[in-house]
Coordinates of N, CA and C in Angstrom, one line a residue:
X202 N 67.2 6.2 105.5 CA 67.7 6.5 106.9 C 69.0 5.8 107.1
X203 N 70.0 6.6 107.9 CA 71.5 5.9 108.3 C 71.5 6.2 109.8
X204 N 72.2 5.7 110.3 CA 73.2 5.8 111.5 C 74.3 6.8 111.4
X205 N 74.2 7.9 112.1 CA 75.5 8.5 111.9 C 76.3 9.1 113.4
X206 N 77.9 9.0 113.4 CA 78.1 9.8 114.6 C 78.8 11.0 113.9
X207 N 78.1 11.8 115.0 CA 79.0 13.6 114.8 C 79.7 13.7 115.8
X208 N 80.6 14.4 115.3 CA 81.3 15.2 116.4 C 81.0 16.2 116.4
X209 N 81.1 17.1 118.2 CA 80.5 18.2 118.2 C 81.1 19.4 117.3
X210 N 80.3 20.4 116.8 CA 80.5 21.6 116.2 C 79.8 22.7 116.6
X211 N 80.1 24.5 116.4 CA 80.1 25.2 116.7 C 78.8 25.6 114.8
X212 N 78.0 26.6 115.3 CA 77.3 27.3 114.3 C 76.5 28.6 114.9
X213 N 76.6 29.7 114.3 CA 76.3 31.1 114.8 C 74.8 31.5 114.0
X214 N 74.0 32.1 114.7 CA 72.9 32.3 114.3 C 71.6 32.8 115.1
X215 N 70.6 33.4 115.2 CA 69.4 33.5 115.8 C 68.5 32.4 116.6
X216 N 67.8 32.6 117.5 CA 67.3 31.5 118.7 C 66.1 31.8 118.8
X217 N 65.2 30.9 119.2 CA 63.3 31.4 119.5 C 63.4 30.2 120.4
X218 N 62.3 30.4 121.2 CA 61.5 29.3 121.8 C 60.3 28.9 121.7
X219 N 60.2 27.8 121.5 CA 58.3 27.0 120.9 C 58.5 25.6 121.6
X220 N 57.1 25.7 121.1 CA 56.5 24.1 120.9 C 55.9 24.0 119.5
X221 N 55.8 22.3 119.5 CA 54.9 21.7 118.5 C 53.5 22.5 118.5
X222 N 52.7 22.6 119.4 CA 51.7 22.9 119.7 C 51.6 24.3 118.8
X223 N 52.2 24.9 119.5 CA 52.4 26.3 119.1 C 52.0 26.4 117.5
X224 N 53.2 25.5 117.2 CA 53.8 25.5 115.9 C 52.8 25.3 114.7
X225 N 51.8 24.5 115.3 CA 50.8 23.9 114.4 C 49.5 24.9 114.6
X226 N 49.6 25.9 114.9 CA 48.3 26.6 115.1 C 48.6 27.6 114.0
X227 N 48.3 28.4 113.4 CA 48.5 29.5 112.2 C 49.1 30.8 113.4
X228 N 48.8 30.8 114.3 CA 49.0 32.3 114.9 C 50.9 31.6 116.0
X229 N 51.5 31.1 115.4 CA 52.5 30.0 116.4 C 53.3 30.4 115.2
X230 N 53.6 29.8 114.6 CA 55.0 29.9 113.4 C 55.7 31.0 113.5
X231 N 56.5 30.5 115.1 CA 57.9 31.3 115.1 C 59.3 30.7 114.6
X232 N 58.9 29.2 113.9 CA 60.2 29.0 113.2 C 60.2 29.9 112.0
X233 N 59.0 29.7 111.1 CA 58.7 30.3 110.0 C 59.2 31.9 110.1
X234 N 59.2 32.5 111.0 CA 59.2 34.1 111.4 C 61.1 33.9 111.8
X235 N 61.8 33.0 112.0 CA 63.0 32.6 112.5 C 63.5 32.6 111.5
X236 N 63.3 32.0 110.1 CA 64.0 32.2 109.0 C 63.9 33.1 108.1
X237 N 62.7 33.7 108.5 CA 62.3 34.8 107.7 C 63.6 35.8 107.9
X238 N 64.1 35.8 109.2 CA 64.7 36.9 109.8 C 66.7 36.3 109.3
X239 N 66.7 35.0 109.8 CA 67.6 34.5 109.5 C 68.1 34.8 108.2
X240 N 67.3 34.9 107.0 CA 67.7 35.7 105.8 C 67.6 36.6 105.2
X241 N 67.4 37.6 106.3 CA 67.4 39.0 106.1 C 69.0 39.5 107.0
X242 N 69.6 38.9 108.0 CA 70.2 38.9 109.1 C 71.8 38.5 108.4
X243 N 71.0 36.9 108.6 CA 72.5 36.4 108.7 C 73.1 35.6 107.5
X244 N 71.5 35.7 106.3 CA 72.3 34.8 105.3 C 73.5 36.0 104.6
X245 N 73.3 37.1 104.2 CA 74.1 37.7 103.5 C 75.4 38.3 104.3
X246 N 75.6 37.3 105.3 CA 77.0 36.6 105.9 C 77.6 35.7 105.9
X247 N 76.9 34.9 104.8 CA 77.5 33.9 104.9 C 78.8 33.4 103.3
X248 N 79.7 32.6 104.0 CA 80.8 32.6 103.6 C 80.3 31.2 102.1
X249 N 81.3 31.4 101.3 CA 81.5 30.5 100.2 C 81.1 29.2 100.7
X250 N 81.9 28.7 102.0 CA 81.9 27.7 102.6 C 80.9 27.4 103.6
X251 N 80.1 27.5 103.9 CA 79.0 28.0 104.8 C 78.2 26.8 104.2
X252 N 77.8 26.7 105.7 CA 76.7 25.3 106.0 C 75.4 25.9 107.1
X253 N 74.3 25.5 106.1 CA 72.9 26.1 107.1 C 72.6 25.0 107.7
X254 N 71.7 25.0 108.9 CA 71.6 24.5 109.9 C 70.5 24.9 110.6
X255 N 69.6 24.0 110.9 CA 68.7 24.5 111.9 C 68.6 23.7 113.1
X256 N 69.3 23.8 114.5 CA 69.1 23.0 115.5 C 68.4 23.5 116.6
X257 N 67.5 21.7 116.9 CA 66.7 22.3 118.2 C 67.4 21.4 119.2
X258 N 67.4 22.2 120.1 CA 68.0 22.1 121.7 C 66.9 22.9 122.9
X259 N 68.3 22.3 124.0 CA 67.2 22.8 125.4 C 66.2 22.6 125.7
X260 N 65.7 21.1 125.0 CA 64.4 20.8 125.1 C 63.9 20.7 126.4
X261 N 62.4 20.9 126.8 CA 62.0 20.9 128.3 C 62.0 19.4 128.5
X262 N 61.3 18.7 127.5 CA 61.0 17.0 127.9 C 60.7 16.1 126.3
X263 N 60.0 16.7 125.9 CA 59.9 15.7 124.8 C 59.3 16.2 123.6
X264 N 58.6 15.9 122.4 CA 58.4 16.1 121.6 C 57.0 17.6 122.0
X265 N 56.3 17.2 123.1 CA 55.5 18.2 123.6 C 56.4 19.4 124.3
X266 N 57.4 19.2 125.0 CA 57.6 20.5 125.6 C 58.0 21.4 125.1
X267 N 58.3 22.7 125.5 CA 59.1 23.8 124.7 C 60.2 23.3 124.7
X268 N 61.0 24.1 123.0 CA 62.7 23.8 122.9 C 63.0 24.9 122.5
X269 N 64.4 25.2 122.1 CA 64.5 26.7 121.4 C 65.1 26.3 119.8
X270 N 64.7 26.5 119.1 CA 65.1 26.6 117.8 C 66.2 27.3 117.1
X271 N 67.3 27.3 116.4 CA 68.4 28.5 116.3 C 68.5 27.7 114.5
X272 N 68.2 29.0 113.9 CA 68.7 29.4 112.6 C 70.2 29.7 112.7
X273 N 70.7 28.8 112.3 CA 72.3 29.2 112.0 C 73.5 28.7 110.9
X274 N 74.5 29.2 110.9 CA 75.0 28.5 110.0 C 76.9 28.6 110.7
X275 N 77.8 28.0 109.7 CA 79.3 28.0 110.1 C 79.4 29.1 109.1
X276 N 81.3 29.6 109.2 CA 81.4 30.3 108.5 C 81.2 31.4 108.1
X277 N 80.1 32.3 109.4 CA 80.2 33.8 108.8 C 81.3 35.0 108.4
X278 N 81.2 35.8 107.5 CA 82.4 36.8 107.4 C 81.9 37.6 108.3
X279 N 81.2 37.6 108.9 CA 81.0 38.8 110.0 C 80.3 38.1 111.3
X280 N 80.4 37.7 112.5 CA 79.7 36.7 113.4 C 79.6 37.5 114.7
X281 N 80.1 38.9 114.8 CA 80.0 39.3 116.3 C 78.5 39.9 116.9
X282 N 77.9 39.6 116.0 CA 76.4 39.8 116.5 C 75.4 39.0 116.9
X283 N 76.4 37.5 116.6 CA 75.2 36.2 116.2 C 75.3 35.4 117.4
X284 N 74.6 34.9 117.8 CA 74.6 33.8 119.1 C 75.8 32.5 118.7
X285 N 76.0 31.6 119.5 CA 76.9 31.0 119.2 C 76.0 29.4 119.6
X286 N 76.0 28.1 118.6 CA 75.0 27.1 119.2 C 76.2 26.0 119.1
X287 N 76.0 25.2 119.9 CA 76.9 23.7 120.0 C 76.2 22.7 119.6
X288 N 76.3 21.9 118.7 CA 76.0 21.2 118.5 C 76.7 19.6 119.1
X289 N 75.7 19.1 119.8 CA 76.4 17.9 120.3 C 77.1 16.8 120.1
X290 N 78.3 16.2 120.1 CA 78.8 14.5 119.6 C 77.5 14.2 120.4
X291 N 77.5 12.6 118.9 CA 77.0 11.4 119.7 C 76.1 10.7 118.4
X292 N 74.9 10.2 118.3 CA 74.7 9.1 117.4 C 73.8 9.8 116.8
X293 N 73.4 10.1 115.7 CA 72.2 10.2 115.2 C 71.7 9.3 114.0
X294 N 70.1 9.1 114.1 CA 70.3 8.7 113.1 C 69.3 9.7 112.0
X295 N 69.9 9.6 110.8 CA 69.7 10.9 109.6 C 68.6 10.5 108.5
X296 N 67.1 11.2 108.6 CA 66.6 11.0 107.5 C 66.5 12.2 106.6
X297 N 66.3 12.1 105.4 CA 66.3 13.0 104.1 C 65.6 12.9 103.3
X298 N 64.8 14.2 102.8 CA 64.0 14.8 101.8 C 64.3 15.9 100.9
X299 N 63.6 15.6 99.7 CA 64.3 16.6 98.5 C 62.4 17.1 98.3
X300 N 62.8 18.4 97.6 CA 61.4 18.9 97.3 C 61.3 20.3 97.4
X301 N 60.5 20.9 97.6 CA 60.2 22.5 97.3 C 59.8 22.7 99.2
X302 N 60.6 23.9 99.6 CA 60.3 24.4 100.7 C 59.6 25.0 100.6
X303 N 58.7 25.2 102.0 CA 59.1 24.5 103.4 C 58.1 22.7 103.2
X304 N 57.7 22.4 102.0 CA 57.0 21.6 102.3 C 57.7 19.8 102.5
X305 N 59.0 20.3 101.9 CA 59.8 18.8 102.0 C 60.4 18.4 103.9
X306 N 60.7 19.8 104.4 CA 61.1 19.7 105.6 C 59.9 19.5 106.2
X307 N 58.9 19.6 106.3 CA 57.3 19.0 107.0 C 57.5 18.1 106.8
X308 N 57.2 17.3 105.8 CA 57.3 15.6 105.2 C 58.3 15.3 105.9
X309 N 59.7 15.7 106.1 CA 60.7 14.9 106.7 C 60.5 14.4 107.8
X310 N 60.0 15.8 108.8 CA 59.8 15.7 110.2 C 58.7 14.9 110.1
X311 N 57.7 14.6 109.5 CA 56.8 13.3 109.9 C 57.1 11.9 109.3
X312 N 58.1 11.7 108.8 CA 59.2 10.8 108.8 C 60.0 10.1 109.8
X313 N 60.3 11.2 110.7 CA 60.9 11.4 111.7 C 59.8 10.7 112.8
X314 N 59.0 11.7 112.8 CA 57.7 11.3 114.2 C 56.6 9.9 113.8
X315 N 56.8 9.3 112.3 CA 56.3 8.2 112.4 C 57.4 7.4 112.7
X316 N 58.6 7.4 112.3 CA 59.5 6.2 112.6 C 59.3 6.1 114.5
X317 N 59.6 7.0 115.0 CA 59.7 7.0 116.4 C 58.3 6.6 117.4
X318 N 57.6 6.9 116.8 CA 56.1 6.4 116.8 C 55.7 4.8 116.9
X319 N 56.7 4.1 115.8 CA 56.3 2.8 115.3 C 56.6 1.9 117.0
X320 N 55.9 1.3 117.1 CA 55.9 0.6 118.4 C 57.5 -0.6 118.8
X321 N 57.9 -0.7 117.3 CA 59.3 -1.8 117.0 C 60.5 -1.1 116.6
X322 N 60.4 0.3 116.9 CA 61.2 1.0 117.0 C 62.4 0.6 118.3
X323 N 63.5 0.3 117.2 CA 64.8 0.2 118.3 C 65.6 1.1 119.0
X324 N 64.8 2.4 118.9 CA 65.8 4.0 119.9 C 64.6 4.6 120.4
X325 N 65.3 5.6 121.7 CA 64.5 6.5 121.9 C 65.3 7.8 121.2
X326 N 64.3 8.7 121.1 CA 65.3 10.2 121.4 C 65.9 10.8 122.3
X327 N 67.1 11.2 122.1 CA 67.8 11.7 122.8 C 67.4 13.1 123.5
X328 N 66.5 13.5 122.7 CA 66.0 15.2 123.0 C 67.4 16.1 123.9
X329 N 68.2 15.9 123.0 CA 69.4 16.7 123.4 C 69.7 17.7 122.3
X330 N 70.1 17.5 121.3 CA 70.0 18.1 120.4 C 69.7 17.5 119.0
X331 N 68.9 17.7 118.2 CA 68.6 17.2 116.8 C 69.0 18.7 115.8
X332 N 68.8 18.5 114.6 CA 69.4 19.2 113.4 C 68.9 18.6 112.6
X333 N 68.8 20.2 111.8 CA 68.7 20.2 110.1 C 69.6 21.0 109.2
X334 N 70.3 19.7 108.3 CA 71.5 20.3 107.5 C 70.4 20.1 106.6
X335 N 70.9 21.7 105.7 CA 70.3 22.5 104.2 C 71.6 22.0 103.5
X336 N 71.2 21.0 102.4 CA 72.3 20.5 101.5 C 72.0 21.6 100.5
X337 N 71.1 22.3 99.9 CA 70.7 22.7 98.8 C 69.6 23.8 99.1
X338 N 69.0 24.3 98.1 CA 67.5 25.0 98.6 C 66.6 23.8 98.7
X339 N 66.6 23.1 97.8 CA 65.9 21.5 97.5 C 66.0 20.5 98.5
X340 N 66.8 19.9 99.3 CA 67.1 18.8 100.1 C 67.8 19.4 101.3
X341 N 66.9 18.4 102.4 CA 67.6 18.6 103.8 C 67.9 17.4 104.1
X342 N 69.0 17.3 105.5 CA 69.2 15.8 106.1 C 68.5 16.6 107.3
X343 N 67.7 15.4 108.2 CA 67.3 15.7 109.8 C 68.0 14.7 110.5
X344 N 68.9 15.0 111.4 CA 69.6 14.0 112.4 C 69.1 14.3 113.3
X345 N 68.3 13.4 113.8 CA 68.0 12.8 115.3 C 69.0 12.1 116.5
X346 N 69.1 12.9 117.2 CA 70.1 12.4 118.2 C 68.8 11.2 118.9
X347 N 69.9 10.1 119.1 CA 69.2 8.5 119.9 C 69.9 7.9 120.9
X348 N 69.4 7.0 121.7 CA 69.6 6.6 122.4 C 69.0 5.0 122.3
X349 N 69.8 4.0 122.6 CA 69.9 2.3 122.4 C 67.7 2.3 123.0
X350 N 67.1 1.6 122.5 CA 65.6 1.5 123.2 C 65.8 1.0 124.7
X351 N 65.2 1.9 125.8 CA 65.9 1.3 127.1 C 64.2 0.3 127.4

């Protein structure tokens, strides 16, 4: 895990709205149904240079409330059909997993929700915007947007 700052960036792509809850029931997996479509849609738009991206935003409150999820990426040769997501400046800090999808990005995210979990934990979440950069089919980074422990 690192500290990182981003500056904000722009990525075009598809949107849903969930929760955890949702997410964890078998009849819920609208991310799963998000990417499904995402690469039917929008991958075979994407450019040489192209960076996948999965960010959640618009969160209602916290790890329980609804957020909206957007499959996206930079770089399409063709983008006038695709939503447009902002990714926010500011601090995150980045953990990463290598492994066979979707099961390396589950492990990460509970990576994520134990570190933040741990009672000696020095941040909260920002619940503004977090991300997942696709380095590979194999490894993702997840940045967590934070905030100093208040």
């Amino acid at each position: 895990m690192r500290m990182d700052k981003i500056e904000s960036f722009e990525a075009l792509g598809l949107t849903i709205r969930t929760n955890n809850h949702d997410e964890m029931k078998t009849s819920g997996l609208k991310i799963g149904q998000l990417w499904q479509e995402f690469y039917s849609q929008v991958a075979p738009k994407l450019s040489s240079n192209s960076i996948v991206y999965g960010v959640y935003h618009n969160y209602e409150s916290d790890h329980l409330g609804d957020f909206d999820v957007t499959a996206c990426a930079t770089s399409l040769s063709d983008d006038s059909e695709f939503g447009t997501n902002i990714v926010k400046s500011g601090e995150y800090l980045v953990f990463s997993n290598k492994g066979k999808m979707p099961e390396m990005v589950v492990a990460c995210w509970q990576q994520v929700w134990a570190f933040f979990a741990d009672e000696n934990c020095e941040y909260d979440r920002a619940y503004d915007t977090d991300f997942e950069k696709y380095l590979s089919e194999e490894e993702v980074e997840i940045y967590i947007g934070v905030l100093p422990k208040s």
